[in-house]
Amino acid sequence: MIRINENYTKLASSYLFADIARRVAAYVAANPSKPVIRLGIGDVTEPLPPVCVEALRAASAEMGERATFKGSGPEQGYAFLREAIAQNDYVERGCAISPDEIFVSDGAKCDCANIQELFAGDIRLAIPDPVYPVYLDTNVMAGRTGPSIGGRYQGVTYLESTAANGYVPDVPSVPTDLIYLCFPNNPTGAVATRAQLAAWVDYARRNHAVILFDSAYEAFIRDPQIPHSIYEIEGARDVALEFRSFSKTAGFTGTRCAYLVVPKGVVAYDTAGKPHSLHNLWNRRHTTKFNGVAYPVQKAAAATYTEEGRRQTRALADFYLGNAKLVRQAMGRLRLRCVGGDNAPYIWVNTGRDSWEFFDLLLNRAQVVCTPGAGFGRCGEGHVRISAFNSRENVVSALDRIARAL
Ligand SMILES: *Cc1c(COP(=O)(O)O)cnc(C)c1O
């Protein structure tokens, strides 16, 4: 009799967004004349930048000609894209990252999910609360946690992000081995300062640990004091991997392109204490299990680094940041405390009450959908996430409805 991977049965009930969809569907069925506005799910709404559309078109034409047709490309990505990434995202910011340390993929979600395969089954995890669920769930699936008791998987060190620490967790008092960090943060929109990141790099170095730094929202940073990459911190090249994506930067959620940076100096150890290069292990994994991103998509991603492309992607992020500013102002008028929205497309609202109760209140009174913070972890209780990914028109009318309803 074939058996399942029973770790899957440890996963806490259903996926957050399925719960939300169910409540919204029930409301819409009962109130067909009241259109709802969704400020919940973190998907982009604005179309691709024109430089990307043009690159897709030109590359598609190349694929239709014998002389320029491309079959399988390098699993790690074409050199033109890896070089553009290394130069524009790292070297220009003073980070010594070389093109062969960049692994192009079809999503930071997959990369965040897959990276844990490189590590032993009994390593100690440090995972934020609230959290982008992928970090936690993929480790549950792999059997690195005990069962969930009272909303917490046993054996995980939770990094609590609360109003008390400004939603940026301190390094834990206990040693851990694999640390997930995400700044600008999803769901809170909080950013980490240079000193805060330096404390994490120092902790990782002292503990022979590895930091997985998710900077999917890097393009939204506007404060010049905030680091865009973990590699702006001295010593990070030895202990940190960085995830980036074109999804939020350039509206690629439906086009699919991202990358993982694995510096050659980062190591993890075997049971005999011998260090192994994560770059070698990830290269082995990536070339075995992945067959490259579509050529036209890589050309579209590379187009974001042209002068025109940079201007267009910056304008895209600025547009969403404009929405975020309106949300923050509206929350301020309602005397609700919040973080995020300045250097991130998310606003994390401290509602001062049960987060699902606040969700239902917004849905029933204002026909606006937000994301209940409790769905992101225990520390999300009492909060909701409002997303700036929407049209200006929808944001303005949603805020107008909220102002009347609350
Ligand atoms: C959206 C998002 C990603 C990027 O996902 P893709 O698979 O590249 O679309 C990664 N991390 C976080 C925290 C995100 O919110």
Tab-separated table of C-alpha atoms and ligand atoms in Angstrom:
chain	number	residue	atom	x	y	z
A	1	MET	CA	0.000	0.000	0.000
A	2	ILE	CA	1.522	3.306	-1.075
A	3	ARG	CA	2.002	5.776	1.752
A	4	ILE	CA	2.143	9.570	1.850
A	5	ASN	CA	4.741	11.931	3.239
A	6	GLU	CA	3.027	12.384	6.604
A	7	ASN	CA	4.747	15.709	7.186
A	8	TYR	CA	2.062	17.144	4.900
A	9	THR	CA	-0.561	16.214	7.495
A	10	LYS	CA	1.185	18.551	9.981
A	11	LEU	CA	0.446	21.600	7.812
A	12	ALA	CA	-1.959	23.865	9.658
A	13	SER	CA	-5.381	23.708	7.938
A	14	SER	CA	-5.969	25.598	4.734
A	15	TYR	CA	-4.035	28.300	3.002
A	16	LEU	CA	-4.795	31.826	4.191
A	17	PHE	CA	-5.928	33.129	0.822
A	18	ALA	CA	-8.357	30.229	0.392
A	19	ASP	CA	-10.029	31.222	3.692
A	20	ILE	CA	-10.293	34.812	2.533
A	21	ALA	CA	-11.677	33.795	-0.863
A	22	ARG	CA	-14.321	31.673	0.861
A	23	ARG	CA	-15.531	34.545	3.060
A	24	VAL	CA	-15.538	36.996	0.147
A	25	ALA	CA	-17.432	34.546	-2.080
A	26	ALA	CA	-20.050	34.041	0.646
A	27	TYR	CA	-20.438	37.816	1.046
A	28	VAL	CA	-20.749	38.406	-2.706
A	29	ALA	CA	-23.336	35.610	-3.013
A	30	ALA	CA	-25.417	37.191	-0.234
A	31	ASN	CA	-24.912	40.775	-1.481
A	32	PRO	CA	-24.752	40.603	-5.294
A	33	SER	CA	-25.412	44.336	-5.705
A	34	LYS	CA	-22.403	45.426	-3.610
A	35	PRO	CA	-19.092	45.238	-5.501
A	36	VAL	CA	-16.072	44.502	-3.332
A	37	ILE	CA	-12.616	46.049	-3.716
A	38	ARG	CA	-9.694	43.744	-2.981
A	39	LEU	CA	-6.775	45.293	-1.126
A	40	GLY	CA	-5.794	41.850	0.035
A	41	ILE	CA	-3.740	39.588	-2.199
A	42	GLY	CA	-0.220	40.770	-2.981
A	43	ASP	CA	-0.392	40.535	-6.756
A	44	VAL	CA	0.493	43.437	-9.010
A	45	THR	CA	-2.166	45.129	-11.145
A	46	GLU	CA	-0.316	47.415	-13.576
A	47	PRO	CA	0.767	46.143	-17.021
A	48	LEU	CA	4.356	45.290	-17.965
A	49	PRO	CA	6.714	48.194	-18.670
A	50	PRO	CA	6.823	48.951	-22.440
A	51	VAL	CA	10.548	48.009	-22.652
A	52	CYS	CA	9.652	44.498	-21.450
A	53	VAL	CA	6.784	44.123	-23.907
A	54	GLU	CA	9.075	45.214	-26.745
A	55	ALA	CA	11.787	42.767	-25.614
A	56	LEU	CA	9.250	39.920	-25.459
A	57	ARG	CA	8.066	40.759	-28.969
A	58	ALA	CA	11.575	40.957	-30.427
A	59	ALA	CA	12.705	37.750	-28.711
A	60	SER	CA	9.597	35.906	-29.891
A	61	ALA	CA	10.421	36.931	-33.457
A	62	GLU	CA	13.958	35.547	-32.960
A	63	MET	CA	12.451	32.242	-31.816
A	64	GLY	CA	10.564	32.046	-35.125
A	65	GLU	CA	13.684	32.247	-37.323
A	66	ARG	CA	16.034	29.318	-37.900
A	67	ALA	CA	19.117	31.535	-37.579
A	68	THR	CA	18.164	32.959	-34.179
A	69	PHE	CA	16.008	30.153	-32.713
A	70	LYS	CA	17.008	29.011	-29.199
A	71	GLY	CA	16.466	25.619	-27.643
A	72	SER	CA	17.557	24.804	-24.091
A	73	GLY	CA	19.671	27.587	-22.654
A	74	PRO	CA	22.012	27.438	-19.655
A	75	GLU	CA	20.072	26.275	-16.564
A	76	GLN	CA	21.608	29.116	-14.547
A	77	GLY	CA	20.390	31.757	-17.010
A	78	TYR	CA	21.843	33.486	-20.063
A	79	ALA	CA	25.075	35.415	-19.542
A	80	PHE	CA	23.459	38.658	-20.797
A	81	LEU	CA	21.005	38.593	-17.879
A	82	ARG	CA	23.409	37.349	-15.190
A	83	GLU	CA	25.896	40.053	-16.177
A	84	ALA	CA	23.238	42.777	-16.134
A	85	ILE	CA	22.060	41.649	-12.686
A	86	ALA	CA	25.556	41.472	-11.189
A	87	GLN	CA	26.504	44.876	-12.587
A	88	ASN	CA	23.310	46.846	-11.900
A	89	ASP	CA	22.000	45.297	-8.699
A	90	TYR	CA	25.322	44.606	-6.980
A	91	VAL	CA	28.554	46.047	-8.377
A	92	GLU	CA	26.992	49.509	-8.734
A	93	ARG	CA	26.007	49.346	-5.056
A	94	GLY	CA	29.508	48.355	-4.027
A	95	CYS	CA	28.701	44.643	-3.575
A	96	ALA	CA	31.259	42.227	-5.029
A	97	ILE	CA	28.889	39.722	-6.645
A	98	SER	CA	29.956	38.095	-9.914
A	99	PRO	CA	27.642	36.884	-12.717
A	100	ASP	CA	28.413	33.223	-11.980
A	101	GLU	CA	27.052	33.682	-8.446
A	102	ILE	CA	23.608	34.507	-9.901
A	103	PHE	CA	21.113	31.686	-10.594
A	104	VAL	CA	18.173	32.812	-12.737
A	105	SER	CA	14.888	31.042	-12.023
A	106	ASP	CA	11.161	31.270	-12.669
A	107	GLY	CA	10.335	32.619	-9.220
A	108	ALA	CA	11.625	33.614	-5.825
A	109	LYS	CA	8.782	31.575	-4.338
A	110	CYS	CA	10.242	28.384	-5.832
A	111	ASP	CA	13.771	29.380	-4.826
A	112	CYS	CA	12.707	30.098	-1.222
A	113	ALA	CA	10.862	26.785	-1.207
A	114	ASN	CA	13.630	24.699	-2.780
A	115	ILE	CA	16.719	26.009	-1.013
A	116	GLN	CA	16.023	24.034	2.187
A	117	GLU	CA	16.817	20.821	0.267
A	118	LEU	CA	20.517	21.594	0.665
A	119	PHE	CA	20.428	21.341	4.447
A	120	ALA	CA	20.251	18.479	6.924
A	121	GLY	CA	16.906	17.352	8.308
A	122	ASP	CA	17.732	18.280	11.896
A	123	ILE	CA	19.064	21.828	11.549
A	124	ARG	CA	17.624	24.547	13.795
A	125	LEU	CA	15.345	27.019	12.013
A	126	ALA	CA	14.784	30.694	12.787
A	127	ILE	CA	11.660	31.919	11.013
A	128	PRO	CA	9.893	35.274	11.347
A	129	ASP	CA	6.420	35.661	12.821
A	130	PRO	CA	4.462	37.059	10.979
A	131	VAL	CA	5.879	35.370	7.904
A	132	TYR	CA	5.575	34.786	4.169
A	133	PRO	CA	4.175	31.243	4.603
A	134	VAL	CA	6.522	29.565	2.075
A	135	TYR	CA	9.553	29.588	4.429
A	136	LEU	CA	7.728	27.745	7.161
A	137	ASP	CA	5.507	25.382	5.184
A	138	THR	CA	8.314	24.019	3.005
A	139	ASN	CA	10.303	23.106	6.119
A	140	VAL	CA	7.219	21.453	7.615
A	141	MET	CA	6.835	19.403	4.416
A	142	ALA	CA	10.492	18.393	4.670
A	143	GLY	CA	9.994	17.182	8.228
A	144	ARG	CA	12.126	19.812	9.995
A	145	THR	CA	9.450	20.660	12.551
A	146	GLY	CA	7.277	18.920	15.058
A	147	PRO	CA	3.490	19.199	15.002
A	148	SER	CA	1.699	22.541	15.244
A	149	ILE	CA	0.534	23.170	18.804
A	150	GLY	CA	-1.430	26.335	19.493
A	151	GLY	CA	-0.463	27.735	16.105
A	152	ARG	CA	3.260	27.119	16.498
A	153	TYR	CA	5.308	24.301	14.993
A	154	GLN	CA	7.429	22.629	17.624
A	155	GLY	CA	11.171	23.013	17.297
A	156	VAL	CA	11.155	26.314	15.384
A	157	THR	CA	12.677	29.497	16.808
A	158	TYR	CA	10.111	32.161	15.941
A	159	LEU	CA	11.486	35.641	15.324
A	160	GLU	CA	8.739	37.836	16.692
A	161	SER	CA	8.020	41.083	14.874
A	162	THR	CA	5.843	43.247	17.077
A	163	ALA	CA	5.048	46.878	17.759
A	164	ALA	CA	7.542	46.642	20.655
A	165	ASN	CA	10.531	45.994	18.349
A	166	GLY	CA	9.266	48.109	15.465
A	167	TYR	CA	8.469	44.883	13.567
A	168	VAL	CA	12.171	44.079	13.087
A	169	PRO	CA	13.166	41.057	15.204
A	170	ASP	CA	16.372	41.012	17.243
A	171	VAL	CA	18.820	38.132	16.948
A	172	PRO	CA	17.709	35.238	19.180
A	173	SER	CA	19.411	34.425	22.472
A	174	VAL	CA	19.813	30.798	21.310
A	175	PRO	CA	21.930	29.493	18.427
A	176	THR	CA	20.132	28.567	15.197
A	177	ASP	CA	21.414	27.325	11.834
A	178	LEU	CA	19.153	28.586	9.057
A	179	ILE	CA	17.651	32.059	9.324
A	180	TYR	CA	14.962	33.456	7.050
A	181	LEU	CA	14.784	37.246	6.795
A	182	CYS	CA	12.674	39.371	4.449
A	183	PHE	CA	13.179	43.145	4.035
A	184	PRO	CA	11.287	45.189	2.952
A	185	ASN	CA	8.978	42.772	4.706
A	186	ASN	CA	5.947	40.917	3.531
A	187	PRO	CA	3.496	41.218	5.316
A	188	THR	CA	4.543	44.165	7.522
A	189	GLY	CA	6.267	46.502	5.057
A	190	ALA	CA	8.954	47.132	7.701
A	191	VAL	CA	12.557	47.714	6.618
A	192	ALA	CA	15.759	46.837	8.471
A	193	THR	CA	18.505	49.369	9.086
A	194	ARG	CA	22.163	48.766	8.335
A	195	ALA	CA	22.866	48.232	12.063
A	196	GLN	CA	20.035	45.721	12.403
A	197	LEU	CA	21.243	43.726	9.406
A	198	ALA	CA	24.823	43.910	10.665
A	199	ALA	CA	23.688	42.316	13.946
A	200	TRP	CA	22.177	39.426	11.959
A	201	VAL	CA	25.321	38.947	9.869
A	202	ASP	CA	27.397	38.961	13.039
A	203	TYR	CA	25.063	36.400	14.663
A	204	ALA	CA	25.263	34.133	11.596
A	205	ARG	CA	29.066	34.330	11.530
A	206	ARG	CA	29.347	33.528	15.234
A	207	ASN	CA	27.001	30.527	14.934
A	208	HIS	CA	28.230	29.146	11.573
A	209	ALA	CA	24.676	29.743	10.400
A	210	VAL	CA	23.284	30.790	7.018
A	211	ILE	CA	20.934	33.729	6.358
A	212	LEU	CA	18.371	33.446	3.580
A	213	PHE	CA	17.629	37.068	2.700
A	214	ASP	CA	14.467	37.648	0.677
A	215	SER	CA	14.536	41.073	-0.935
A	216	ALA	CA	11.673	40.634	-3.393
A	217	TYR	CA	10.557	44.194	-2.519
A	218	GLU	CA	13.952	45.889	-2.869
A	219	ALA	CA	12.672	48.137	-5.672
A	220	PHE	CA	10.384	49.954	-3.238
A	221	ILE	CA	13.156	51.253	-0.975
A	222	ARG	CA	13.310	55.047	-1.122
A	223	ASP	CA	15.076	55.899	2.147
A	224	PRO	CA	18.772	56.295	1.183
A	225	GLN	CA	19.871	54.969	4.608
A	226	ILE	CA	18.233	51.559	4.091
A	227	PRO	CA	20.419	48.835	2.492
A	228	HIS	CA	19.036	47.342	-0.722
A	229	SER	CA	21.028	44.135	-0.379
A	230	ILE	CA	22.362	42.069	2.514
A	231	TYR	CA	25.742	42.233	0.712
A	232	GLU	CA	25.993	45.922	1.608
A	233	ILE	CA	26.828	44.565	5.077
A	234	GLU	CA	30.446	43.594	5.590
A	235	GLY	CA	30.939	39.855	5.982
A	236	ALA	CA	27.544	38.938	4.478
A	237	ARG	CA	29.188	37.340	1.442
A	238	ASP	CA	30.324	34.479	3.692
A	239	VAL	CA	26.995	33.721	5.352
A	240	ALA	CA	24.060	34.954	3.240
A	241	LEU	CA	22.080	33.974	0.158
A	242	GLU	CA	19.800	36.581	-1.409
A	243	PHE	CA	16.499	36.105	-3.256
A	244	ARG	CA	15.290	38.689	-5.755
A	245	SER	CA	12.461	38.723	-8.234
A	246	PHE	CA	11.193	40.735	-11.181
A	247	SER	CA	7.646	40.013	-9.974
A	248	LYS	CA	7.108	43.105	-7.863
A	249	THR	CA	9.932	45.152	-9.430
A	250	ALA	CA	8.655	44.976	-12.986
A	251	GLY	CA	5.203	43.395	-12.808
A	252	PHE	CA	6.455	39.894	-13.718
A	253	THR	CA	4.079	37.865	-11.504
A	254	GLY	CA	2.522	36.417	-14.662
A	255	THR	CA	5.723	36.482	-16.734
A	256	ARG	CA	7.967	34.704	-14.188
A	257	CYS	CA	11.602	35.590	-13.637
A	258	ALA	CA	13.680	35.800	-10.472
A	259	TYR	CA	17.144	34.988	-9.245
A	260	LEU	CA	19.057	33.621	-6.303
A	261	VAL	CA	22.506	34.899	-5.346
A	262	VAL	CA	24.801	32.231	-3.903
A	263	PRO	CA	28.254	33.711	-3.190
A	264	LYS	CA	31.058	31.199	-3.584
A	265	GLY	CA	32.235	31.611	0.015
A	266	VAL	CA	29.067	30.434	1.788
A	267	VAL	CA	29.451	26.974	3.305
A	268	ALA	CA	27.544	24.413	5.334
A	269	TYR	CA	29.117	21.423	7.076
A	270	ASP	CA	28.875	17.626	6.876
A	271	THR	CA	28.723	15.447	9.997
A	272	ALA	CA	32.528	15.214	10.027
A	273	GLY	CA	32.681	19.029	10.238
A	274	LYS	CA	33.992	19.458	6.710
A	275	PRO	CA	32.727	22.597	4.931
A	276	HIS	CA	30.903	22.305	1.595
A	277	SER	CA	30.253	25.153	-0.832
A	278	LEU	CA	26.556	25.962	-1.112
A	279	HIS	CA	27.324	27.363	-4.561
A	280	ASN	CA	28.416	23.898	-5.700
A	281	LEU	CA	25.436	22.198	-4.069
A	282	TRP	CA	22.912	24.667	-5.490
A	283	ASN	CA	24.492	24.447	-8.937
A	284	ARG	CA	24.111	20.666	-8.751
A	285	ARG	CA	20.518	20.949	-7.595
A	286	HIS	CA	19.541	23.658	-10.102
A	287	THR	CA	21.066	21.904	-13.119
A	288	THR	CA	19.468	18.601	-12.106
A	289	LYS	CA	15.962	19.838	-11.354
A	290	PHE	CA	15.535	23.011	-13.425
A	291	ASN	CA	15.873	23.638	-17.137
A	292	GLY	CA	16.082	27.389	-17.443
A	293	VAL	CA	13.753	30.349	-17.900
A	294	ALA	CA	12.252	31.058	-21.337
A	295	TYR	CA	14.575	33.102	-23.544
A	296	PRO	CA	12.003	35.857	-24.282
A	297	VAL	CA	11.338	36.218	-20.545
A	298	GLN	CA	15.065	36.593	-19.791
A	299	LYS	CA	15.307	39.226	-22.541
A	300	ALA	CA	12.357	41.062	-20.967
A	301	ALA	CA	14.039	40.914	-17.548
A	302	ALA	CA	17.311	42.236	-19.008
A	303	ALA	CA	15.392	45.129	-20.608
A	304	THR	CA	14.587	46.466	-17.122
A	305	TYR	CA	18.301	47.368	-16.775
A	306	THR	CA	18.434	49.646	-19.822
A	307	GLU	CA	18.204	53.350	-19.102
A	308	GLU	CA	14.614	53.425	-20.320
A	309	GLY	CA	13.836	50.213	-18.448
A	310	ARG	CA	15.137	51.600	-15.175
A	311	ARG	CA	13.020	54.719	-15.629
A	312	GLN	CA	9.896	52.676	-16.350
A	313	THR	CA	10.316	50.212	-13.478
A	314	ARG	CA	11.041	53.037	-11.056
A	315	ALA	CA	7.852	54.776	-12.196
A	316	LEU	CA	5.947	51.539	-11.603
A	317	ALA	CA	7.170	51.239	-8.012
A	318	ASP	CA	6.541	54.960	-7.491
A	319	PHE	CA	2.957	54.494	-8.617
A	320	TYR	CA	2.319	51.776	-6.013
A	321	LEU	CA	4.154	53.819	-3.363
A	322	GLY	CA	1.733	56.651	-4.186
A	323	ASN	CA	-1.141	54.293	-3.380
A	324	ALA	CA	0.623	53.250	-0.177
A	325	LYS	CA	0.948	56.868	0.905
A	326	LEU	CA	-2.804	57.405	0.473
A	327	VAL	CA	-3.479	54.299	2.580
A	328	ARG	CA	-1.158	55.488	5.355
A	329	GLN	CA	-2.742	58.915	5.396
A	330	ALA	CA	-6.235	57.415	5.575
A	331	MET	CA	-5.232	55.099	8.448
A	332	GLY	CA	-3.728	58.084	10.250
A	333	ARG	CA	-7.029	59.968	9.982
A	334	LEU	CA	-8.757	56.933	11.526
A	335	ARG	CA	-6.154	57.004	14.328
A	336	LEU	CA	-4.986	53.486	13.452
A	337	ARG	CA	-1.274	52.929	14.001
A	338	CYS	CA	0.627	51.340	11.136
A	339	VAL	CA	4.051	50.573	9.681
A	340	GLY	CA	5.165	49.999	6.103
A	341	GLY	CA	4.117	51.824	2.978
A	342	ASP	CA	7.154	54.148	2.858
A	343	ASN	CA	9.655	51.676	1.426
A	344	ALA	CA	7.262	48.812	0.710
A	345	PRO	CA	3.931	48.214	-1.017
A	346	TYR	CA	2.322	46.882	2.171
A	347	ILE	CA	0.841	48.691	5.144
A	348	TRP	CA	0.574	46.754	8.387
A	349	VAL	CA	-2.255	48.175	10.426
A	350	ASN	CA	-2.431	47.699	14.180
A	351	THR	CA	-6.209	47.372	14.501
A	352	GLY	CA	-6.325	46.946	18.255
A	353	ARG	CA	-8.776	44.065	17.850
A	354	ASP	CA	-9.054	40.506	16.511
A	355	SER	CA	-7.714	40.517	12.952
A	356	TRP	CA	-10.475	38.334	11.422
A	357	GLU	CA	-13.056	40.487	13.213
A	358	PHE	CA	-11.540	43.589	11.597
A	359	PHE	CA	-11.460	41.769	8.240
A	360	ASP	CA	-15.202	41.012	8.541
A	361	LEU	CA	-15.933	44.589	9.601
A	362	LEU	CA	-14.195	46.018	6.506
A	363	LEU	CA	-15.891	43.475	4.247
A	364	ASN	CA	-19.400	43.957	5.662
A	365	ARG	CA	-19.376	47.700	6.191
A	366	ALA	CA	-17.060	48.922	3.422
A	367	GLN	CA	-16.961	45.996	0.963
A	368	VAL	CA	-13.159	46.168	1.152
A	369	VAL	CA	-10.997	43.046	1.401
A	370	CYS	CA	-7.788	43.186	3.449
A	371	THR	CA	-5.594	40.349	4.709
A	372	PRO	CA	-6.015	39.319	8.363
A	373	GLY	CA	-2.638	39.387	10.070
A	374	ALA	CA	-3.368	36.242	12.067
A	375	GLY	CA	-3.026	34.297	8.813
A	376	PHE	CA	0.695	35.138	8.777
A	377	GLY	CA	1.428	33.892	12.296
A	378	ARG	CA	0.601	34.420	15.940
A	379	CYS	CA	2.229	37.874	16.036
A	380	GLY	CA	-0.001	38.940	13.147
A	381	GLU	CA	-2.998	38.802	15.463
A	382	GLY	CA	-4.426	42.285	16.004
A	383	HIS	CA	-3.172	43.443	12.599
A	384	VAL	CA	-4.250	43.478	8.979
A	385	ARG	CA	-2.165	43.886	5.836
A	386	ILE	CA	-3.344	46.371	3.245
A	387	SER	CA	-1.754	46.051	-0.166
A	388	ALA	CA	-0.946	49.026	-2.400
A	389	PHE	CA	-1.059	46.806	-5.488
A	390	ASN	CA	-4.153	48.217	-7.134
A	391	SER	CA	-5.391	50.907	-9.492
A	392	ARG	CA	-5.457	54.435	-8.052
A	393	GLU	CA	-9.212	54.513	-8.627
A	394	ASN	CA	-9.767	51.372	-6.531
A	395	VAL	CA	-7.524	52.609	-3.731
A	396	VAL	CA	-9.256	55.991	-3.580
A	397	SER	CA	-12.746	54.508	-3.508
A	398	ALA	CA	-11.790	51.790	-1.013
A	399	LEU	CA	-10.347	54.403	1.356
A	400	ASP	CA	-13.394	56.577	0.885
A	401	ARG	CA	-15.667	53.672	1.819
A	402	ILE	CA	-13.510	52.801	4.836
A	403	ALA	CA	-13.625	56.404	6.055
A	404	ARG	CA	-17.434	56.399	5.894
A	405	ALA	CA	-17.818	52.964	7.441
A	406	LEU	CA	-15.493	53.107	10.465
B	1	LIG	C1	6.029	37.996	-4.082
B	1	LIG	C2	7.080	37.473	-3.213
B	1	LIG	C3	8.146	36.756	-3.728
B	1	LIG	C4	8.331	36.598	-5.201
B	1	LIG	O1	7.703	35.541	-5.724
B	1	LIG	P1	7.871	35.135	-7.247
B	1	LIG	O2	7.775	33.647	-7.179
B	1	LIG	O3	9.191	35.594	-7.754
B	1	LIG	O4	6.713	35.750	-7.968
B	1	LIG	C5	9.134	36.303	-2.870
B	1	LIG	N1	9.083	36.557	-1.561
B	1	LIG	C6	8.084	37.265	-1.025
B	1	LIG	C7	8.111	37.567	0.416
B	1	LIG	C8	7.048	37.722	-1.830
B	1	LIG	O5	6.055	38.411	-1.275
